[in-house]
Coordinates of C-alpha atoms in Angstrom, one line a residue:
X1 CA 18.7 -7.9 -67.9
X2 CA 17.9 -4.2 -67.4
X3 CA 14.5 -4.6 -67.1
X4 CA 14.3 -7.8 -65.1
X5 CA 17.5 -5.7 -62.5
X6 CA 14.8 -3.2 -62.4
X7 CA 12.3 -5.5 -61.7
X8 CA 14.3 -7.4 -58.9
X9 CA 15.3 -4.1 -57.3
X10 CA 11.7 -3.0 -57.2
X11 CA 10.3 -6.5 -55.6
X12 CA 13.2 -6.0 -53.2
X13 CA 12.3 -2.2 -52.4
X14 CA 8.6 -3.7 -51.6
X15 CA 9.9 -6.1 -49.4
X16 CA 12.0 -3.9 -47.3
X17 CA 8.9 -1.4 -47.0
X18 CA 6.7 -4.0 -46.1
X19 CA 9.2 -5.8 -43.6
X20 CA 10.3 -1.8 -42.2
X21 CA 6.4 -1.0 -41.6
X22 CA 6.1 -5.1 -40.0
X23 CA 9.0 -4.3 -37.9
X24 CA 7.8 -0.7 -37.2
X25 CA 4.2 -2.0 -36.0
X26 CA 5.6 -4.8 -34.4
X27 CA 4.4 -3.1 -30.8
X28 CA 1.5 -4.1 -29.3
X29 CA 1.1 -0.5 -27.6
X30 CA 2.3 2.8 -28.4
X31 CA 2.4 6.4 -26.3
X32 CA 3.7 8.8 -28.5
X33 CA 4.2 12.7 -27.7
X34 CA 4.0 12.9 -24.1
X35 CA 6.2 14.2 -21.3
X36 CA 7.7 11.4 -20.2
X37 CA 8.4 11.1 -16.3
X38 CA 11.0 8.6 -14.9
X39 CA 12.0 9.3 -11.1
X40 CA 14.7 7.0 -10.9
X41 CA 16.7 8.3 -13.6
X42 CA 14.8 11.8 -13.7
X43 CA 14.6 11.6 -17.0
X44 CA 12.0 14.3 -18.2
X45 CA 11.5 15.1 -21.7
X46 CA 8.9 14.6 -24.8
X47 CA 9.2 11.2 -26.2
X48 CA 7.7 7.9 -27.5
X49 CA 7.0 5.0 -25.7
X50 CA 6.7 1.2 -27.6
X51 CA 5.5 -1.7 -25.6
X52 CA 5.2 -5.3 -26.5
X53 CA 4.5 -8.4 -23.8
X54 CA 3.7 -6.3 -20.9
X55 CA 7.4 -4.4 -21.3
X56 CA 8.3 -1.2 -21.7
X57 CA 10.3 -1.9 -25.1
X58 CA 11.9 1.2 -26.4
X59 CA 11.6 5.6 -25.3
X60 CA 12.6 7.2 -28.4
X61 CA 12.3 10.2 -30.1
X62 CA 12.0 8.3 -33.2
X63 CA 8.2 8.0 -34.3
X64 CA 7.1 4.6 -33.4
X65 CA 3.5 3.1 -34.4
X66 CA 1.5 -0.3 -33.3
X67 CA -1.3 -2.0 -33.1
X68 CA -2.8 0.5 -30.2
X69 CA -2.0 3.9 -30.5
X70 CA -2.4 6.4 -27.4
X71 CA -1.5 10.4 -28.1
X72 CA -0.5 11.8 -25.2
X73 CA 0.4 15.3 -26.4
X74 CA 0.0 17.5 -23.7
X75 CA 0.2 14.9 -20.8
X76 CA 2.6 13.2 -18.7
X77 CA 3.5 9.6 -19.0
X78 CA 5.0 8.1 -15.7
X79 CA 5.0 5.2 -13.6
X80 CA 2.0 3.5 -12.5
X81 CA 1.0 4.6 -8.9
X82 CA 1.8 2.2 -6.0
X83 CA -0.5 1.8 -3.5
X84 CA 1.2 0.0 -0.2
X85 CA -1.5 0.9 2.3
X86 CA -4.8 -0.5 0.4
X87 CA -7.6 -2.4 2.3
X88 CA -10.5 -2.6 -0.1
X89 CA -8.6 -5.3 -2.0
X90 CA -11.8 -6.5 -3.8
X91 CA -13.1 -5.6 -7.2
X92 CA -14.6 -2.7 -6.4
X93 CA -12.1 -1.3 -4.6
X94 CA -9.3 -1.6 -7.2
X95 CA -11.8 0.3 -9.7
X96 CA -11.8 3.3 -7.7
X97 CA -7.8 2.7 -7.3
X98 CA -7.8 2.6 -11.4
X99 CA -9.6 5.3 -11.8
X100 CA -6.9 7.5 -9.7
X101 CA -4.2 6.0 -11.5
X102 CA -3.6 3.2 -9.0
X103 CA -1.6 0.2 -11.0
X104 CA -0.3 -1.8 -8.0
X105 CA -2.5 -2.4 -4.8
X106 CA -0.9 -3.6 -2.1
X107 CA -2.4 -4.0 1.9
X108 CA 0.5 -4.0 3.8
X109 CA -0.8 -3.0 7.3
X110 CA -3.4 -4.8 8.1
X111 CA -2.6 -7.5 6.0
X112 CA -4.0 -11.0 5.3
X113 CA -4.3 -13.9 7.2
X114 CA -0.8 -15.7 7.0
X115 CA -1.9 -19.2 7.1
X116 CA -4.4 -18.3 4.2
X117 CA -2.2 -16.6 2.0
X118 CA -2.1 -19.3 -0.9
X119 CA -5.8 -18.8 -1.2
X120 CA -5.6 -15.5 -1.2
X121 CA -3.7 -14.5 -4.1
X122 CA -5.8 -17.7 -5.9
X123 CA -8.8 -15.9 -5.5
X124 CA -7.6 -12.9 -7.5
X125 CA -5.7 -14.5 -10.2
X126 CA -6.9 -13.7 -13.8
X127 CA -9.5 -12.0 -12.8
X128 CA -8.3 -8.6 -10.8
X129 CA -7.9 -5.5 -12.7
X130 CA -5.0 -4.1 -10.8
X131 CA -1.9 -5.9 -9.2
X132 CA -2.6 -7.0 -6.0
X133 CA -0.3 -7.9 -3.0
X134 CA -0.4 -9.0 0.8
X135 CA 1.5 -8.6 3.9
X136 CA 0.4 -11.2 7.2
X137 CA -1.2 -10.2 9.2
X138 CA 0.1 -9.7 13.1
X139 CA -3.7 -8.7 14.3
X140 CA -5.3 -11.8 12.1
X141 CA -2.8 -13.9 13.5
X142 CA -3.7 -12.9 17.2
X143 CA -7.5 -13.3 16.2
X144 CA -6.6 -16.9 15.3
X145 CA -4.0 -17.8 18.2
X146 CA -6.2 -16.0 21.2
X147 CA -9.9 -15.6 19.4
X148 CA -10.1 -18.9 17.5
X149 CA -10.9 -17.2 14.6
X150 CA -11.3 -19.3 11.8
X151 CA -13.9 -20.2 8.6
X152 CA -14.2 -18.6 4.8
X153 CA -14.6 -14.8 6.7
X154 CA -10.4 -15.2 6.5
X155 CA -10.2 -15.5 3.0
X156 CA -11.8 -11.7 2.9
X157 CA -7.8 -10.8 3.3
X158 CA -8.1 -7.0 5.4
X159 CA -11.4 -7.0 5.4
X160 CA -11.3 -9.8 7.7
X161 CA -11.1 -7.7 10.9
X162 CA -14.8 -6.2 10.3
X163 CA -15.4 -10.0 11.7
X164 CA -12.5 -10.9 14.0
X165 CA -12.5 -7.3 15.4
X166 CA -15.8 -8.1 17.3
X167 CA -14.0 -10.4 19.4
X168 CA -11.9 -9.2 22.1
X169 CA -9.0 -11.2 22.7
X170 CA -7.2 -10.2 19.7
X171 CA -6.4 -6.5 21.3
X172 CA -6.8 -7.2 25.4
X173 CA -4.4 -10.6 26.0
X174 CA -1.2 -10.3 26.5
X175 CA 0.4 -13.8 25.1
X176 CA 2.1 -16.3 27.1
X177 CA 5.8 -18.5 25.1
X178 CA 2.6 -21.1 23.5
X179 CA 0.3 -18.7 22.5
X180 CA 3.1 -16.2 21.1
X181 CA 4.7 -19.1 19.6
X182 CA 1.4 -19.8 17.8
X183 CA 1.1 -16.3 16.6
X184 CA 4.7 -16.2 14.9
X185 CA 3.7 -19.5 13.8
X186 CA 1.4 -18.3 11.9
X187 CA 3.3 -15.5 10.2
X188 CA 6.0 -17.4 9.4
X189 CA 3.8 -19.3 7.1
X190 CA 2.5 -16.2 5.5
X191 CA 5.6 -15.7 4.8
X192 CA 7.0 -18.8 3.7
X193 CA 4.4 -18.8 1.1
X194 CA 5.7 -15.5 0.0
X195 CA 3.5 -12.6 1.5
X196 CA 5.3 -9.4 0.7
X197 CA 6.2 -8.7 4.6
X198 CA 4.2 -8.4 7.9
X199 CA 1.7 -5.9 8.8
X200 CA 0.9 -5.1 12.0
X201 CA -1.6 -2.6 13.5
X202 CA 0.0 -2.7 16.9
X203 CA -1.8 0.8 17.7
X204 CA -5.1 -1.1 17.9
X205 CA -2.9 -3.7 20.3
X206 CA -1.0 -1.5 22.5
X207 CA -1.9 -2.9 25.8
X208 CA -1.9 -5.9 24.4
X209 CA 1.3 -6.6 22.6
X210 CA 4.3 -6.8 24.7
X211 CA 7.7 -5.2 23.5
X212 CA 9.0 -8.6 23.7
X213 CA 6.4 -9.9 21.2
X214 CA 6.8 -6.7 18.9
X215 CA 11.0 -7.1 18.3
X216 CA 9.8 -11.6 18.0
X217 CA 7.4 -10.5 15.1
X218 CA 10.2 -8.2 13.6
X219 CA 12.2 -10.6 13.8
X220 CA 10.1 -13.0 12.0
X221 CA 10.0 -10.9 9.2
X222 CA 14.0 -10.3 9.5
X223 CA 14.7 -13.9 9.1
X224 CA 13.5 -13.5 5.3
X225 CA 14.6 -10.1 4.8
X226 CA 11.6 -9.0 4.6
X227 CA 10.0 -5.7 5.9
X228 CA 7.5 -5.0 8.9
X229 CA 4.8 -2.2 8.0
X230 CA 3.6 -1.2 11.2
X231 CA 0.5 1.1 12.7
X232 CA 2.8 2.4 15.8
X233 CA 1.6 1.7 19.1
X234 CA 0.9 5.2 20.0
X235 CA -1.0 6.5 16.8
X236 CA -2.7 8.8 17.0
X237 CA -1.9 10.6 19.6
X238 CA 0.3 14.0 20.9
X239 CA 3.7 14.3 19.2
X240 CA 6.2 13.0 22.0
X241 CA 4.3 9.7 22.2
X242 CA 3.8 9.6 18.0
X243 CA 7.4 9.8 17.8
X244 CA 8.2 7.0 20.5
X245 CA 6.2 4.3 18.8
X246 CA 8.0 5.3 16.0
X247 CA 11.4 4.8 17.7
X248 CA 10.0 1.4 19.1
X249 CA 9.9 0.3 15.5
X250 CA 13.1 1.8 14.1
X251 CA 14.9 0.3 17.0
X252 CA 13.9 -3.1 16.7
X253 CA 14.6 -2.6 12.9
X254 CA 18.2 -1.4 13.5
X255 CA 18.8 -4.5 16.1
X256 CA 17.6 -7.1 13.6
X257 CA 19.1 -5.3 10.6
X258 CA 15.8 -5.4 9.0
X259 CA 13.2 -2.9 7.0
X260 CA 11.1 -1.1 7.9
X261 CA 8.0 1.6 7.3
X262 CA 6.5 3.8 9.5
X263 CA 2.4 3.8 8.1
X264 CA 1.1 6.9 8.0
X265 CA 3.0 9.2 10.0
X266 CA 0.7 12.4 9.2
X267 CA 0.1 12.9 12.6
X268 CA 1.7 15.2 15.1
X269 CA 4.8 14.9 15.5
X270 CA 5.7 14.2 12.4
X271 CA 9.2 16.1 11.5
X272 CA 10.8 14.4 13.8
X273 CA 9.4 11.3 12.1
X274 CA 10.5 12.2 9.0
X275 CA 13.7 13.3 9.9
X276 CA 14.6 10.1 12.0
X277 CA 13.9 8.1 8.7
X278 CA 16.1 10.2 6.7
X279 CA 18.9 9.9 8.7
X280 CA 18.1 6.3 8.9
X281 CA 18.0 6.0 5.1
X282 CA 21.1 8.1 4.9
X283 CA 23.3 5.5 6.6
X284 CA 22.0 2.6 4.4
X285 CA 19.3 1.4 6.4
X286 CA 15.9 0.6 4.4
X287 CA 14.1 2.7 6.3
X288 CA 10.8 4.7 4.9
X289 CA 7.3 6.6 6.1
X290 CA 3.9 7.0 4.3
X291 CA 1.9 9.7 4.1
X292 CA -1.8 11.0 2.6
X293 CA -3.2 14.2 1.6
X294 CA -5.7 14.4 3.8
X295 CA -6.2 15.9 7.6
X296 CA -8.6 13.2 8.4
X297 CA -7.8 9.6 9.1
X298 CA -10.4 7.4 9.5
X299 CA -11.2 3.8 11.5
X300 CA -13.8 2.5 13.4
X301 CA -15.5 3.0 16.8
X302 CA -14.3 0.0 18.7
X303 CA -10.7 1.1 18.3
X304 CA -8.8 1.5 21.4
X305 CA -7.7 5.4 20.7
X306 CA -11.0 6.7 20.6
X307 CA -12.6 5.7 23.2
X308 CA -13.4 8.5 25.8
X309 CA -10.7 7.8 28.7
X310 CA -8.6 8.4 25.8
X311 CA -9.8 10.6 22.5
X312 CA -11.2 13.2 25.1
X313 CA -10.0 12.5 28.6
X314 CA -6.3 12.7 27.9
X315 CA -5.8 13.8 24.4
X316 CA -8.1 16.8 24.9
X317 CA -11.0 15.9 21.9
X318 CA -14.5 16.7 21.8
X319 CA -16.4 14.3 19.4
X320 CA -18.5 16.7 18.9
X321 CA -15.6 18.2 16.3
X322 CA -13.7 15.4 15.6
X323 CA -15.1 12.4 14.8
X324 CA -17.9 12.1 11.4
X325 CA -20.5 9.3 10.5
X326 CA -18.9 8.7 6.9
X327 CA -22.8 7.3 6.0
X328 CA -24.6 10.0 7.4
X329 CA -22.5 13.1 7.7
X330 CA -23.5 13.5 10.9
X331 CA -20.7 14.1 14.2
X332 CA -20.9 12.0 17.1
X333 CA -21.4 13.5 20.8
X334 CA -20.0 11.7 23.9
X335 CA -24.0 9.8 23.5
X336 CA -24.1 8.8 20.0
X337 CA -20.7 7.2 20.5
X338 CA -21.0 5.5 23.0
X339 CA -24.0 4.1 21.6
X340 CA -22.4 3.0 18.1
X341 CA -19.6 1.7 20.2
X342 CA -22.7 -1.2 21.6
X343 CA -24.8 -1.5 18.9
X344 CA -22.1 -1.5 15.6
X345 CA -18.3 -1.9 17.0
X346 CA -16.6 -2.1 13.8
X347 CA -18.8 1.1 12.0
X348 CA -16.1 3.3 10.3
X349 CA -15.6 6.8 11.4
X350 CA -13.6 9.5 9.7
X351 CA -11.1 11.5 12.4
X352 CA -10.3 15.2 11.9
X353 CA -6.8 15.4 13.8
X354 CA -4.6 17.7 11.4
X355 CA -4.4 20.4 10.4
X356 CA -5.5 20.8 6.2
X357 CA -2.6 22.9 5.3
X358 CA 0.0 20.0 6.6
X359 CA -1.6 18.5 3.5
X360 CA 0.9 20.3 1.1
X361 CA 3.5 19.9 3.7
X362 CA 3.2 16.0 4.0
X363 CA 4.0 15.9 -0.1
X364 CA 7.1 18.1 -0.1
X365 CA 8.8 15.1 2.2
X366 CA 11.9 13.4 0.6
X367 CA 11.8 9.8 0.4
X368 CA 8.2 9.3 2.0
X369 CA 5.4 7.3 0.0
X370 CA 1.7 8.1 -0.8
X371 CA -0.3 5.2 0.3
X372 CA -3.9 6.1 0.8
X373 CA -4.9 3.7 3.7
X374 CA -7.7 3.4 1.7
X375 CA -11.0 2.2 3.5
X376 CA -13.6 0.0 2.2
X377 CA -17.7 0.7 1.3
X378 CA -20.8 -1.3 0.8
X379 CA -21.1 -3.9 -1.3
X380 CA -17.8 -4.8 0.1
X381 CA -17.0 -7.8 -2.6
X382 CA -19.5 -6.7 -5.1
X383 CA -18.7 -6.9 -9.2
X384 CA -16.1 -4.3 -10.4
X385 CA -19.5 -2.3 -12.2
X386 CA -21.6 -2.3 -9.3
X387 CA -23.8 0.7 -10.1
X388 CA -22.6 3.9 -8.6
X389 CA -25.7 4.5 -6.8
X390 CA -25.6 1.3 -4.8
X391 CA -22.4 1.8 -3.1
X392 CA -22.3 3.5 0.1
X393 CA -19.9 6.4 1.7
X394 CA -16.2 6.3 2.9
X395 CA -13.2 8.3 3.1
X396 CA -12.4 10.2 -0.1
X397 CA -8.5 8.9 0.4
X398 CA -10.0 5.8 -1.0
X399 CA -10.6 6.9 -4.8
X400 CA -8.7 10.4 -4.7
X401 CA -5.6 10.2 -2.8
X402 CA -3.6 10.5 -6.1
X403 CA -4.9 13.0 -7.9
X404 CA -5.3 15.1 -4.8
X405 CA -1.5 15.0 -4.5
X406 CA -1.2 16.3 -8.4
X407 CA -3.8 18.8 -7.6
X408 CA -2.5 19.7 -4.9
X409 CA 1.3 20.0 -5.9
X410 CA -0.1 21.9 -9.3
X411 CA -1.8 24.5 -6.8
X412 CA 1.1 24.9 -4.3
X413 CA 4.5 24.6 -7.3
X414 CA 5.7 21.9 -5.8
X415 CA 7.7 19.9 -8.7
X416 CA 6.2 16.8 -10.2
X417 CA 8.7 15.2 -10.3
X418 CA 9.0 14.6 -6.6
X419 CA 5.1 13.8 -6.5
X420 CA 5.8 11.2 -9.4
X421 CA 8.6 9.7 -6.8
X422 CA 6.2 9.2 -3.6
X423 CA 3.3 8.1 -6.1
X424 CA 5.2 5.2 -7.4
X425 CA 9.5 4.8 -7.5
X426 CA 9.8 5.2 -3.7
X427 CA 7.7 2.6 -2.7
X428 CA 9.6 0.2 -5.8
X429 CA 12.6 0.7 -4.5
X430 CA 12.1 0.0 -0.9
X431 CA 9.9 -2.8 -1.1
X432 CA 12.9 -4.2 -4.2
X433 CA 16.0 -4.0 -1.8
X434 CA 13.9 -6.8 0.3
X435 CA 14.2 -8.8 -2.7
X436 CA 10.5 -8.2 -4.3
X437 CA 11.3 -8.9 -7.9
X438 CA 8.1 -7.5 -9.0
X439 CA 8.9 -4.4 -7.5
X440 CA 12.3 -4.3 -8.9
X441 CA 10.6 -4.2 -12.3
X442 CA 7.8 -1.3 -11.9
X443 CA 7.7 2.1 -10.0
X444 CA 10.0 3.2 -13.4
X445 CA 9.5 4.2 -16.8
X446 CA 12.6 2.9 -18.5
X447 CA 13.2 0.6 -20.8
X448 CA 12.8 -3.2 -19.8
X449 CA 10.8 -2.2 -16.9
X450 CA 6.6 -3.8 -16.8
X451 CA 4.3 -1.7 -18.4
X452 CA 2.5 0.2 -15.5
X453 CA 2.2 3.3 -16.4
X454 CA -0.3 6.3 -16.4
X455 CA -0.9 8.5 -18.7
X456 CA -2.6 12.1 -17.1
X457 CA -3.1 15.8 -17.9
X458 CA -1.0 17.5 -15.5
X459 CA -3.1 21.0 -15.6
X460 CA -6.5 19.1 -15.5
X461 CA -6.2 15.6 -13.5
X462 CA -8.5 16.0 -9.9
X463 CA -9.6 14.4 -6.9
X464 CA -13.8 14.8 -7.2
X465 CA -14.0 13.1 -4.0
X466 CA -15.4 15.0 -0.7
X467 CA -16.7 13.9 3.1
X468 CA -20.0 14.1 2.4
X469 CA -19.3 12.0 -1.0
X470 CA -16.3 9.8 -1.0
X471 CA -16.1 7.5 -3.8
X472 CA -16.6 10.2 -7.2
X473 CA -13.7 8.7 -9.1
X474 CA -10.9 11.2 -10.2
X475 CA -11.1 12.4 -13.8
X476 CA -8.2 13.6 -15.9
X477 CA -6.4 10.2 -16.6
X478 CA -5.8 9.4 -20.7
X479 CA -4.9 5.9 -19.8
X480 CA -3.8 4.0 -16.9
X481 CA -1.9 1.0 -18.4
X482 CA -1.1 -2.1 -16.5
X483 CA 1.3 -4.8 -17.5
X484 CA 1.0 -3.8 -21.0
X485 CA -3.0 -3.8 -20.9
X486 CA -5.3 -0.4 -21.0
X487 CA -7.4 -0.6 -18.5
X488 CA -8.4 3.2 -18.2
X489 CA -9.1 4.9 -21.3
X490 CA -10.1 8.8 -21.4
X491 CA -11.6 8.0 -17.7
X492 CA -13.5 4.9 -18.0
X493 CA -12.3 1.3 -16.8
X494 CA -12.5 -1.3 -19.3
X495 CA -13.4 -4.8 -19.0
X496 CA -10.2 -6.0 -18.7
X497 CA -8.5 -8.1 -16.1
X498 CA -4.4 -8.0 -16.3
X499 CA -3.6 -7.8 -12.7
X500 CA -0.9 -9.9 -11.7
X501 CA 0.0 -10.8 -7.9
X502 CA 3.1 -8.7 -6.5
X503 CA 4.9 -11.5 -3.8
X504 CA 8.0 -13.4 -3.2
X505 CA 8.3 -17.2 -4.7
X506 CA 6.9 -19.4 -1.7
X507 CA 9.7 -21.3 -0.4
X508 CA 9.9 -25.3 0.3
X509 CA 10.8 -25.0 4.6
X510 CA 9.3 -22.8 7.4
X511 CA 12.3 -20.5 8.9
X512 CA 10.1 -20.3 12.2
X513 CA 12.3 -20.6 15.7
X514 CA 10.5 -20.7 19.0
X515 CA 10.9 -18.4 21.2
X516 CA 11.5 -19.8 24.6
X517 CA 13.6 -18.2 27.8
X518 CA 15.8 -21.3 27.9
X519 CA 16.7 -20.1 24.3
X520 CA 17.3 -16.7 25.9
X521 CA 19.5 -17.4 28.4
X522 CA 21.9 -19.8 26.3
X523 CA 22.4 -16.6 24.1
X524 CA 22.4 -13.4 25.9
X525 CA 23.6 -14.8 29.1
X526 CA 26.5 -16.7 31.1
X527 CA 25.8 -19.0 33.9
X528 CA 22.4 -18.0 34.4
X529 CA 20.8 -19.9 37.2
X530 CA 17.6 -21.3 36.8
X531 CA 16.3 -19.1 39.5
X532 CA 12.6 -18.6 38.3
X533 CA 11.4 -20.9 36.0
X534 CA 8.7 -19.9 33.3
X535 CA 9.8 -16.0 34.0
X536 CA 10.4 -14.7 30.4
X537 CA 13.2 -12.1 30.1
X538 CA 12.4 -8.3 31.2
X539 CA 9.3 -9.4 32.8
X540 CA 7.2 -10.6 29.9
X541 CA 8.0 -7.4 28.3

């Protein structure tokens, strides 16, 4: 009996070791030893992290193994970035984004076309790298409603407009009830089959787009709760009229009860941006700015706010040492430009309009977002590996917005933990109080959450990207993880493909209501005579 006790308790000793070391290696992933970064929480402190399924599982102290094993001793583990302000949304675009720590790309200014936007996130599914996400698209939606833009150059999503922007129509008519019926038309579907808000780029519109039509596509995006991203109507520009497209936006906002972000308020001008949105913010309102580290914006020659009468006649500019030839590093004069602006409309251009020191300042900002307004090279939709030495020139924000920040907040003290907020919870959390499960779920590094999540050497990670060579990809990420999946290991982008779309469920009915002055007067008004048919209220404005 002794021996066979003995015998039992030994099989039974065996079995437990076997079934703790199952149970122990039941993860499919594991981080052990880094700093671990959560900006919701602010939890900051050495730990493990266990994933299984795409989910963050368990952050523990206690030591946890799996089938995948990452040491991240000496590194930070955080949140994947988010990237709200992304237009190379294409293969090779997101590998530069991956490379930088990008784990959720996202275009939400430019957008895509809204009665495309099925197709879109089709197109992507199963075989993107990243997450990817859409807003529709106001300027699209005008190319379709006044241009007649149509064909497969829509499916392109942003990079669309390199097309439709060679038309005029889009940016010169002002619309009439049908044709600015049509155009909210149109993004009402985008957003009935669940783009993630509307974008608009109203600064490339603004003699174009009424007021009137600015508060009816607002209030499009109201009537789903959803948020408006918008390029402001006076961007760039001096600082008073920075700040009242700005207030344009916020106001309608405010009226409709509705989100909104202010893209890329780095211009002049900007405290009193900032601090409208923070008050804003403080009184409930989902409210928010983006920002990038970089005193250059860029864009392309055809756009309305830099051509002469304005760029240099009012504003004060000389081309001369101002505006850059991304390809050949070359600045325009008054000549050149207006030369490019006949022969190659849509060429992009890179803009020195800042100061570089408001660099630093512009991460320091409480609440703000980093979204890169990333700008898109040659081969525009070529394969993910498309040989370095084949792809042309852009801005460096494209693959070293990220890392710049962490450089640039290692260099100048300023804590991580706020640079870890505008890289990737800030951006969550607005764009999850619209209702974006998918954001509610990522942008934190807690238990439960997705896996996105980087994995970087806080005294090492750096932008390599410069003007004269924009796309050298950052260096100094361990891993970048997303939904569970390495896709960057020690630098290098695997062949992996675990992106998954970030949008709202599309919904069964349209919510679209026309806009009409009939409808106008039965609302605002009492016994209004019908003195002037056809007249819309204020004057068409």
């Amino acid at each position: 009996m002794v021996k066979q006790s003995s015998a039992t308790a030994l099989a039974t000793l065996l079995a437990l070791s076997v079934s703790s070391t199952a149970i122990a290696q039941d993860y499919d992933l594991v981080i052990t030893g880094g700093r671990v970064m959560d900006p919701e929480t602010l939890y900051d402190d050495i730990a493990n992290v266990g994933i299984t399924d795409g989910r963050i599982v368990e952050i523990s102290k206690d030591t946890l193994t799996g089938a995948d094993e990452i040491d991240a001793t000496g590194h930070v583990v955080a949140p994947g970035f988010i990237d709200t302000h992304f237009h190379w949304q294409a293969p090779i675009g997101y590998r530069f984004g991956l490379h930088d720590g990008l784990t959720s790309s996202m275009d939400l200014e430019m957008g895509c076309a809204a009665n495309l936007i099925p197709e879109w996130y089709a197109a992507r599914e199963g075989v993107t790298q990243a997450n990817y996400g859409c807003a529709a698209s106001h300027e699209i939606a005008r190319s379709i409603a006044i241009d007649g833009a149509s064909g497969d150059n829509l499916l392109r999503g942003p990079i669309a407009v390199l097309e439709t922007r060679k038309q005029s129509g889009w940016s010169q008519t002002k619309a009439d009830y049908d044709t600015g019926n049509d155009i909210l038309r149109i993004l009402d579907k985008g957003l009935q089959d669940g783009a993630v808000g509307i974008g608009s780029t109203l600064g490339y519109m603004r003699n174009s787009v009424t007021s009137r039509e600015m508060f009816e596509v607002q209030k499009v995006a109201a009537r789903y709760g959803r948020h408006t991203g918008v390029h402001t109507r006076f961007t760039p520009d001096n600082a008073t009229n920075e700040n009242v497209g700005a207030q344009e936006a916020l106001a309608n906002g405010l009226a409709l009860d509705a989100p909104v972000s202010i893209l890329h308020f780095n211009n002049p001008g900007y405290r009193l941006t900032h601090e409208l949105l923070t008050r804003l913010s403080e009184q409930g309102h989902n409210v928010w700015g983006e920002v990038y580290p970089y005193s250059a914006g860029a864009t392309t020659v055809n756009a309305v706010f830099m051509q002469p009468e304005n760029w240099v006649d009012r504003l004060g500019h000389r081309y001369e040492d101002t505006v850059q030839d991304p390809i050949t590093g070359d600045f325009y004069t008054t000549a050149s430009f207006e030369e490019a602006l006949k022969e190659d409309p849509t060429r992009e251009i890179i803009l020195f309009k800042m100061p570089e020191e408001d660099s630093v300042r512009w991460l320091t900002l409480r609440g703000t977002t980093m979204a890169s307004d990333a700008m898109a090279a040659t081969p525009l939709f070529g394969a993910w590996d498309t040989p370095s030495d084949q792809i042309g020139n852009t801005h460096p924000r494209t693959s070293g917005a990220r890392a710049k920040a962490i450089r640039l907040a290692r260099e100048n003290d300023i804590p991580l933990m706020q640079i870890m907020s505008i890289l990737s919870y800030n951006a969550a959390k607005h764009l999850g109080d619209t209702g974006l499960k998918a954001m509610q779920e990522r942008g934190r590094l807690q238990e439960g959450m997705v896996a996105d999540i980087v994995v970087f050497d806080p005294e090492t990670v750096t932008d390599n990207s410069t003007y004269a060579e924009g796309l050298v990809p950052s260096t100094g990420f361990k891993a970048v993880v997303v939904n569970g999946t390495v896709a960057v290991r020690d630098d290098e982008l695997l062949s992996v493909f675990p992106g998954q779309p970030i949008r709202f469920e599309p919904e069964a009915a349209p919510r679209f209501e026309p806009v009409s002055e009939e409808a106008w007067n039965l609302e605002f008004s009492t016994g209004m005579p019908d003195i002037a048919p056809g007249l819309p209220p204020e004057g068409g404005n």
